[in-house]
CSV table of C-alpha atoms and ligand atoms in Angstrom, one decimal:
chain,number,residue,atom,x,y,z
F,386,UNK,CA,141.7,83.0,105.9
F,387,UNK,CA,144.5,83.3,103.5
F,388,UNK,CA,146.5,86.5,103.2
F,389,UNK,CA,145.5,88.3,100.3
F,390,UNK,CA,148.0,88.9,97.4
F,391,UNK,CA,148.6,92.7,97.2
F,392,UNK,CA,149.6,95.0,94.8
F,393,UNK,CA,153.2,95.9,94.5
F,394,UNK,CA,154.6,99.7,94.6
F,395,UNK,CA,154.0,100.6,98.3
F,396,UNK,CA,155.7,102.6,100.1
F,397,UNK,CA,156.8,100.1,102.7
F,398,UNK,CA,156.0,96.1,102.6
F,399,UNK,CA,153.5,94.3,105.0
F,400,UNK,CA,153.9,91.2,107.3
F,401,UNK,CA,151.3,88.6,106.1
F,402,UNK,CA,148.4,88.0,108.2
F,403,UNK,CA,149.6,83.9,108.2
F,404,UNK,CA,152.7,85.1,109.1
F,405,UNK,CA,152.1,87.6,112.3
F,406,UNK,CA,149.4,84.6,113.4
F,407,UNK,CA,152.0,82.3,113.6
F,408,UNK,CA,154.5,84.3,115.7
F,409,UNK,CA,151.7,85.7,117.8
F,410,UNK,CA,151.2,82.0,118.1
F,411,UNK,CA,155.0,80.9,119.1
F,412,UNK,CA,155.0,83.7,121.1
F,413,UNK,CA,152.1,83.1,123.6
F,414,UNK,CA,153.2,79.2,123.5
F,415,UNK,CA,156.5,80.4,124.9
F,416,UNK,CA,154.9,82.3,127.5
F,417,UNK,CA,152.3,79.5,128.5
F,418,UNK,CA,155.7,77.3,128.8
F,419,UNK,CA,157.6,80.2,131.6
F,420,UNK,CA,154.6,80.2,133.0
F,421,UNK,CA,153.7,76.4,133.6
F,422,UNK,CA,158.0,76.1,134.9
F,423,UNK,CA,158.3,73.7,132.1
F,424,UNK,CA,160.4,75.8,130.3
F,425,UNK,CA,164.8,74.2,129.8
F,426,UNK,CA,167.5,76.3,131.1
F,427,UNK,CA,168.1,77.5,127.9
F,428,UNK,CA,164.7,79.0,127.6
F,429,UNK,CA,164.9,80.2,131.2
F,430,UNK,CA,168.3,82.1,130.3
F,431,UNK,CA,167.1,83.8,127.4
F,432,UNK,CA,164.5,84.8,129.2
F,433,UNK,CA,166.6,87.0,131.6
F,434,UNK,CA,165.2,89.5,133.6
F,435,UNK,CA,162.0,89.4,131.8
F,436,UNK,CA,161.0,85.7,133.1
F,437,UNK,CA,158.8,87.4,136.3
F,438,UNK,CA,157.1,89.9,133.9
F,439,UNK,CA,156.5,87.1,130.9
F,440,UNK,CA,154.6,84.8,133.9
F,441,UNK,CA,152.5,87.4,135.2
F,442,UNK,CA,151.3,87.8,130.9
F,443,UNK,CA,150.1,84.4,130.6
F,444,UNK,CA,147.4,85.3,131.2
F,445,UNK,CA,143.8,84.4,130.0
F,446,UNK,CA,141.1,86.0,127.6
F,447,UNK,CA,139.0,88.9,129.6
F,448,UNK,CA,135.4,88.0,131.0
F,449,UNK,CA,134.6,92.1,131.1
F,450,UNK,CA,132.4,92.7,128.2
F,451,UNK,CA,133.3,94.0,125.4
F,452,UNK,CA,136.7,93.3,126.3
F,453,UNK,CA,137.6,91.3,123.5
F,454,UNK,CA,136.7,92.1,119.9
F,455,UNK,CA,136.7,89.7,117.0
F,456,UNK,CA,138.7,91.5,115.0
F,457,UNK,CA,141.2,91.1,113.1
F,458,UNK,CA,144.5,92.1,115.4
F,459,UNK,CA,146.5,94.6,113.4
F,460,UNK,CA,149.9,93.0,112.1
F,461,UNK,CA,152.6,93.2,115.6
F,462,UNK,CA,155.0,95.1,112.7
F,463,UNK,CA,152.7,97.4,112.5
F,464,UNK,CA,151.6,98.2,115.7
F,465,UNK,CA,155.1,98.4,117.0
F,466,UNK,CA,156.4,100.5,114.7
F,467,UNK,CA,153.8,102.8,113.4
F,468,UNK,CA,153.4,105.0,117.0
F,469,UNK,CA,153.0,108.3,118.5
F,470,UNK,CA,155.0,108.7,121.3
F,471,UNK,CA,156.1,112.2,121.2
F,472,UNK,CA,159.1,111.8,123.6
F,473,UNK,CA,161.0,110.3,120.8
F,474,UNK,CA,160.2,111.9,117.8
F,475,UNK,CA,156.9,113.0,116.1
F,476,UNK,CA,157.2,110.8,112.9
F,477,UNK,CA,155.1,107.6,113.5
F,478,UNK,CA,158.7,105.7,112.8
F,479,UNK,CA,160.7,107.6,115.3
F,480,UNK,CA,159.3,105.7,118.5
F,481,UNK,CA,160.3,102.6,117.2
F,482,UNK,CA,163.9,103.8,116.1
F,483,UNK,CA,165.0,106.2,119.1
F,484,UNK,CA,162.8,104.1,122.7
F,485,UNK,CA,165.6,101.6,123.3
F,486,UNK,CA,167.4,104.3,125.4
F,487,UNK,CA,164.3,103.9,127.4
F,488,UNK,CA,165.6,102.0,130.9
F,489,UNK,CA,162.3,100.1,132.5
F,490,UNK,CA,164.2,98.6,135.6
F,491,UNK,CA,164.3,99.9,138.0
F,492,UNK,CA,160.8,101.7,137.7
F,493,UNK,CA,158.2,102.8,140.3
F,494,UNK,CA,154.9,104.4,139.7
F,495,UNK,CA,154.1,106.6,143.0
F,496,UNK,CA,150.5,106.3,143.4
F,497,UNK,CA,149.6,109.6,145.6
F,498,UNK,CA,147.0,112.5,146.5
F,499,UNK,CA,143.5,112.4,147.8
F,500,UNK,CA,143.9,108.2,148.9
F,501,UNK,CA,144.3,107.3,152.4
F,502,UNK,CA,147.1,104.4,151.5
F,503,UNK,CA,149.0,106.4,149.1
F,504,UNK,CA,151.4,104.3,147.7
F,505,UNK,CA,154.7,103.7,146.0
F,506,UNK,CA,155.1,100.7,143.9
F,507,UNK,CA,157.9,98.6,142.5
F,508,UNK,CA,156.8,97.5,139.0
F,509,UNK,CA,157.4,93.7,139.9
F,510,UNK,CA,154.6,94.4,142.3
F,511,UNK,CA,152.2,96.2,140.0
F,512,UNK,CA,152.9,92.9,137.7
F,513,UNK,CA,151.4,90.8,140.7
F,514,UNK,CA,149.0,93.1,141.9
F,515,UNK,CA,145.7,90.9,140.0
F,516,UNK,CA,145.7,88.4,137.6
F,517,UNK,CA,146.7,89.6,134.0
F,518,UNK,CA,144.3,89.4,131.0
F,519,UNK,CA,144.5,89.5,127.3
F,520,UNK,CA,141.9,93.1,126.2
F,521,UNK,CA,141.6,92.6,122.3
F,522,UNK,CA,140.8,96.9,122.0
F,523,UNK,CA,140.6,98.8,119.2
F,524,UNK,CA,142.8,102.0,119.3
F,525,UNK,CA,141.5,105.0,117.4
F,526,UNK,CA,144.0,107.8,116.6
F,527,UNK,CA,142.9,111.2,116.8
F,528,UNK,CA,144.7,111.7,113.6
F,529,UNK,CA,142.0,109.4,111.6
F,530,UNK,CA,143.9,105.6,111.5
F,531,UNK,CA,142.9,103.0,113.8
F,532,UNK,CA,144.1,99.5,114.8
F,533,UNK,CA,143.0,96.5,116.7
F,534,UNK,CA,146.0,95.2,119.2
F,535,UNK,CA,145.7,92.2,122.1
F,536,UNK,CA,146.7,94.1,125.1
F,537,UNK,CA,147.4,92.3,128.3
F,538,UNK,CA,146.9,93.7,131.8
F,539,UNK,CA,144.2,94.2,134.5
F,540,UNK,CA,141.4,96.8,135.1
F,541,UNK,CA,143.1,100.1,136.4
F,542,UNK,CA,139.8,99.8,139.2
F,543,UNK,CA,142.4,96.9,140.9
F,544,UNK,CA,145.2,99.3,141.8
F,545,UNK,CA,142.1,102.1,142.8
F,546,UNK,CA,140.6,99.7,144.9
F,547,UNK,CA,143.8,99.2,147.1
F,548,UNK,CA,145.0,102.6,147.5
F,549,UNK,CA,141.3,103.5,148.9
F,550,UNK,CA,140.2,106.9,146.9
F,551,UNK,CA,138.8,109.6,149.2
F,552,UNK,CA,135.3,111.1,148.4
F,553,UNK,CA,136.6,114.1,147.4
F,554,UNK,CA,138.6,112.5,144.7
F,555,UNK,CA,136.7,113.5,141.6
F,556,UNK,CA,139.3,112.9,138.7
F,557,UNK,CA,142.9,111.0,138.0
F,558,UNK,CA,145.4,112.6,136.6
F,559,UNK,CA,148.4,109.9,135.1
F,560,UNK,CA,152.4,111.8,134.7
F,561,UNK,CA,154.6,109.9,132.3
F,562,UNK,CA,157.9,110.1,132.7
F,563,UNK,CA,160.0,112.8,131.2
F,564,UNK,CA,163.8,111.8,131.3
F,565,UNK,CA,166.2,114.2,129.0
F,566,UNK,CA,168.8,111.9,129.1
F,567,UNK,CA,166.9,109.0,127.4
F,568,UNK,CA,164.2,111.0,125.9
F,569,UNK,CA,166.0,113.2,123.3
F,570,UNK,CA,162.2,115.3,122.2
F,571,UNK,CA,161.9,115.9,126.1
F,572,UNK,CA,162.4,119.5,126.2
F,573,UNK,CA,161.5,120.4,122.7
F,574,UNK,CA,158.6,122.5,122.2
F,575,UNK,CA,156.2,120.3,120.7
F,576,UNK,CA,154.8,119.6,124.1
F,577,UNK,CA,154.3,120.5,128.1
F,578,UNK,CA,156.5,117.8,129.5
F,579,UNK,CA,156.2,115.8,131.1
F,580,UNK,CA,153.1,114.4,129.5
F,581,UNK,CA,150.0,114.2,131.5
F,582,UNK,CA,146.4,112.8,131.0
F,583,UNK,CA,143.2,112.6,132.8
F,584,UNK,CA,140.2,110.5,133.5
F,585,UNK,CA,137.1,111.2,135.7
F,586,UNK,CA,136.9,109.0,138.3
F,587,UNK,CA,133.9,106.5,137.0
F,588,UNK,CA,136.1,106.2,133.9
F,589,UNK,CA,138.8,105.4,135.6
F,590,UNK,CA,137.0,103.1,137.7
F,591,UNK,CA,135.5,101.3,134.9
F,592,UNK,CA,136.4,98.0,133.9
F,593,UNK,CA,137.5,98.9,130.8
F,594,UNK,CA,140.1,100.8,131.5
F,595,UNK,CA,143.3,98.6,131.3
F,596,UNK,CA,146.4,99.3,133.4
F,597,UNK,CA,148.3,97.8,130.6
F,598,UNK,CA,152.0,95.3,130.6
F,599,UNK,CA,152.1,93.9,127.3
F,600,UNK,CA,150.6,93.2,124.2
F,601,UNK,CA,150.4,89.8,121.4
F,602,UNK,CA,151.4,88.3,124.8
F,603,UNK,CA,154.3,90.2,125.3
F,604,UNK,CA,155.9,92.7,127.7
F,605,UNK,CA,155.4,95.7,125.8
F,606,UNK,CA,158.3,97.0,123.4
F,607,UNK,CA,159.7,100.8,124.7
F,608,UNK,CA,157.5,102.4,121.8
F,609,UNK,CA,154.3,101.1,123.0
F,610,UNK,CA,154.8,102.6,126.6
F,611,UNK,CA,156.6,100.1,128.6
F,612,UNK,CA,156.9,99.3,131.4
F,613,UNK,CA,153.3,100.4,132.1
F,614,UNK,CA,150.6,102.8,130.4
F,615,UNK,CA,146.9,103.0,130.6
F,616,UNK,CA,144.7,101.9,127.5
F,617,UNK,CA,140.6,103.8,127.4
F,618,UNK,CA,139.3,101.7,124.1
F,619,UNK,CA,136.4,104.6,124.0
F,620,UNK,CA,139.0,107.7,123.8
F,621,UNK,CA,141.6,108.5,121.3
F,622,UNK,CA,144.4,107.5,121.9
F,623,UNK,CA,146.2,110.3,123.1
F,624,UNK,CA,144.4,109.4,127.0
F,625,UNK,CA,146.2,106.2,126.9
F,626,UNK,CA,148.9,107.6,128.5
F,627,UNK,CA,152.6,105.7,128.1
F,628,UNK,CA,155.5,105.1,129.9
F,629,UNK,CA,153.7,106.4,133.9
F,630,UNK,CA,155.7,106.8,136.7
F,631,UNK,CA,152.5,108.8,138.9
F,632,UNK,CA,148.8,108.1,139.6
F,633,UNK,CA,147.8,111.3,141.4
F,634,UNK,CA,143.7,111.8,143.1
F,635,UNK,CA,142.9,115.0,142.7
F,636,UNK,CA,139.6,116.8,143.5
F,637,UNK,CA,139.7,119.1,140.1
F,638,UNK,CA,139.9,118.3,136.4
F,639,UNK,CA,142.8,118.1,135.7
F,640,UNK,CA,144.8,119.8,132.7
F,641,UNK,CA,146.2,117.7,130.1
F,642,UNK,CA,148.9,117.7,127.4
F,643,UNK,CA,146.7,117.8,124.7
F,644,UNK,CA,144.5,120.2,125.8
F,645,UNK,CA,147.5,122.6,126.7
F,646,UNK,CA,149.4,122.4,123.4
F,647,UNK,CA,145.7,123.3,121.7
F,648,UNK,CA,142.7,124.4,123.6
F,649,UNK,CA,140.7,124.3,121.2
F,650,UNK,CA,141.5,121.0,119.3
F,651,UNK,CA,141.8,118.8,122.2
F,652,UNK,CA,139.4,118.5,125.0
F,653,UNK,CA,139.5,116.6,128.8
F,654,UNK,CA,136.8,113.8,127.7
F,655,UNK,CA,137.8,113.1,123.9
F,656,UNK,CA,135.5,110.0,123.3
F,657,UNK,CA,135.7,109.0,120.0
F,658,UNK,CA,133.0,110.5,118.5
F,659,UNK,CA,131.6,110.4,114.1
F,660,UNK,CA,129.4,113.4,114.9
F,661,UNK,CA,131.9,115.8,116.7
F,662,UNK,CA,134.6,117.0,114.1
F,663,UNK,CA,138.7,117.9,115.2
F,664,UNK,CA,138.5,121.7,114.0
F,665,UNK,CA,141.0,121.1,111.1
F,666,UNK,CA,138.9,117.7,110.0
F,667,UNK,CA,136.0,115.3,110.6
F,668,UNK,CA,136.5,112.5,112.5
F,669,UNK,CA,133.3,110.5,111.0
F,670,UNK,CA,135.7,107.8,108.9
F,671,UNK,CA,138.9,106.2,109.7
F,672,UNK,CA,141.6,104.2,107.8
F,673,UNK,CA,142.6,100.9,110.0
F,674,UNK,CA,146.7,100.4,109.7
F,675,UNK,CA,147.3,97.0,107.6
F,676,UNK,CA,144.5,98.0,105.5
F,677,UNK,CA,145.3,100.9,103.5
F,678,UNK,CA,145.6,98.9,100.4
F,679,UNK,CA,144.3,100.8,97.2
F,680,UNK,CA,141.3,98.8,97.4
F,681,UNK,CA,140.9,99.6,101.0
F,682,UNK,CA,137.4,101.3,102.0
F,683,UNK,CA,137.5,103.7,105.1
F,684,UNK,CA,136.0,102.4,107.9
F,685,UNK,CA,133.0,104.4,109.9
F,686,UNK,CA,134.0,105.8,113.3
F,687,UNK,CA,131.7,104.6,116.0
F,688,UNK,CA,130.5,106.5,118.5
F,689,UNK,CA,132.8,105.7,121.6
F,690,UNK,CA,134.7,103.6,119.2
F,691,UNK,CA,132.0,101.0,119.3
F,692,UNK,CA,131.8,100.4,122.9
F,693,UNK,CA,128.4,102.5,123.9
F,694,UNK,CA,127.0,99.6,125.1
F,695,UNK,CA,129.6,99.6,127.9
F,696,UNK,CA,130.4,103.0,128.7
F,697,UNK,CA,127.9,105.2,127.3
F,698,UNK,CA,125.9,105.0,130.4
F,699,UNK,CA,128.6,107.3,132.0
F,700,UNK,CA,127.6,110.1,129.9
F,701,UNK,CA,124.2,110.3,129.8
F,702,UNK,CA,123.0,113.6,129.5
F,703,UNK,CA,126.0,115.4,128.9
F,704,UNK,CA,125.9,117.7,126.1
F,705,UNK,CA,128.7,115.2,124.2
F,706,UNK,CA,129.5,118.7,121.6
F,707,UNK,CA,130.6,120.9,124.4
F,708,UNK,CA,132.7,118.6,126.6
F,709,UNK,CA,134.4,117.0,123.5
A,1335,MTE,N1,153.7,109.5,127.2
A,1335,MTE,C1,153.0,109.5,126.0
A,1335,MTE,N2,151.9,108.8,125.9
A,1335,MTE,C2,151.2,108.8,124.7
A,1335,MTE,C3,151.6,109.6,123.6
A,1335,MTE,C4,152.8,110.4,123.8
A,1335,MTE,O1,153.2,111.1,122.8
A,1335,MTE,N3,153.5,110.3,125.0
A,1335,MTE,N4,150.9,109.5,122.5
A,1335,MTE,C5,149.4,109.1,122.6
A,1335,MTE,C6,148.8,108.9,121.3
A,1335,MTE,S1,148.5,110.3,120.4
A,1335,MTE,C7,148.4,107.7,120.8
A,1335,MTE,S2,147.5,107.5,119.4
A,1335,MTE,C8,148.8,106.4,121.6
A,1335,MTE,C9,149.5,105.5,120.6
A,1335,MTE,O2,149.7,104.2,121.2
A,1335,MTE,P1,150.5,103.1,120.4
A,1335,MTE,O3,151.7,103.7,119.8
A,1335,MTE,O4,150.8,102.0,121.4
A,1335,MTE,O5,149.6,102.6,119.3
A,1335,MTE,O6,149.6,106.7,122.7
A,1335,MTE,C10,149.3,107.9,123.4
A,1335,MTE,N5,150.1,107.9,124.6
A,1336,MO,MO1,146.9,109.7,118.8
């Protein structure tokens, strides 16, 4: 498809869609090449300390369903610098201008509560804990915009699996980290920190959910939540939570950073949902990022963001209006 001419006089200019396909392109050649040890010495120097991270990313399209939607992936630009990531700012630019004081090595995520192998790991081992697959999602902001982004990782249900849940494990709760020194909104009042989210266990468990490395092939830039977050296609996007250093098993639901900035706004399940309005709007249309052209329709929300077919079995029968 050729990229459409667009008007002139906006605010900011776009990357072409023949453009980002052809560095998305370049960009998961040079992985398949680290990968397959054909790569020079050159290559292999620039790759650095990222080498053992970029082989575990070659990895192949996903065989869940629904896993990968056909789509248009938004525009890497714009997904890498259009964010929320409320550690470094609450403008959708500051992410992108303020994470690279964000250190990923050393990292550990401390997996830990009601498990009987609880668990600290390296992040070199989470990145060869399962094979690594590309998710093509689509993300849908509380806030009404959406995009479609190729994430790569594995289900979250692999890491569950070998730390060995107890049965009284009903929910997981994910902590982010929350480091003043490199995260100058840490300590501001805009949030609880550090961030927390929350899944019941059969979402969690579901193989969906993506415990999530990198994305368009890539380790994941600082503003997107490196070294690891979780990504929940069905839920806004404030449950993919970025940047986690603890997986905690916990018997109650647990409270979240949404929920406890605004009670009412922001509740535990937060599936995307047309038919259940944010108090202060409705939630029933959505603008996709890359799009917003001024010939550029809204979109429809779907209910669960368009995957009911995979997870709507998980809430059947729950009153979907009072556990929003
Ligand atoms: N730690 C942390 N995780 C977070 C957030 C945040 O502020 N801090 N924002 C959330 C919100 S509101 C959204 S929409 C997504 C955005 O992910 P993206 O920037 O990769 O598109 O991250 C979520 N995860
Ligand atoms: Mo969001």
């Amino acid at each position: 498809m050729p990229a459409r001419i667009r008007p002139t006089g906006f605010d900011h200019p776009r990357t072409s869609e023949i453009t980002s396909r052809a560095v998305y392109a370049q960009r998961r050649d040079l992985l398949r090449l680290l990968a397959g040890g054909a790569a020079g010495a050159a290559l292999a120097a620039w790759a650095g300390r990222e080498a053992l991270a970029a082989q575990a990313l070659a990895g192949t399209r996903s065989a869940v369903p629904g896993a990968v939607t056909m789509e248009k992936p938004t525009a890497y630009k714009d997904a890498t610098t259009y964010n929320n990531f409320y550690e470094f700012g609450t403008d959708k630019a500051d992410p992108a201008r303020n994470a690279h004081t964000l250190k990923t090595r050393p990292w550990t995520v401390e997996v830990e509560g009601l498990v009987n192998k609880p668990r600290r790991f390296d992040i070199d081992e989470l990145l060869k804990l399962s094979p690594m697959e590309e998710r093509i999602y689509r993300l849908r902001c509380v806030e009404g915009w959406s995009m479609v982004i190729p994430w790569v990782g594995y289900s979250l249900a692999e890491l569950i699996k070998r730390v060995e849940p107890q049965g009284s494990a009903k929910y997981v709760e994910f902590v982010t980290l929350a480091d003043k020194a490199t995260m100058p909104y840490v300590g501001s009042r805009v949030l609880d920190w550090p961030y927390t989210e929350g899944l019941r266990m059969d979402e969690a468990l579901h193989p969906l959910t993506l415990l999530t490395f990198g994305m368009y092939g890539e380790v994941l830039p600082h503003q997107n939540g490196a070294p690891v977050r979780i990504v929940v296609p069905w839920k806004y996007g404030f449950k993919s939570a970025k940047s986690i250093v603890k997986i905690r098993f916990v018997e109650k639901e647990p409270g979240t950073a949404w929920n406890k900035a605004a009670r009412q706004e922001y509740g535990f399940y937060s599936n995307v949902n047309p038919d259940v309005d944010h108090p202060r709007w409705s939630q029933a249309t959505e603008r996709r990022i890359g799009e917003d052209g001024l010939f550029a329709k809204k979109r429809k929300t779907l209910l669960f963001n368009g995957y009911e077919a995979q997870v709507g079995q998980l809430y059947a029968g729950m009153d979907l209006k009072k556990f929003y």
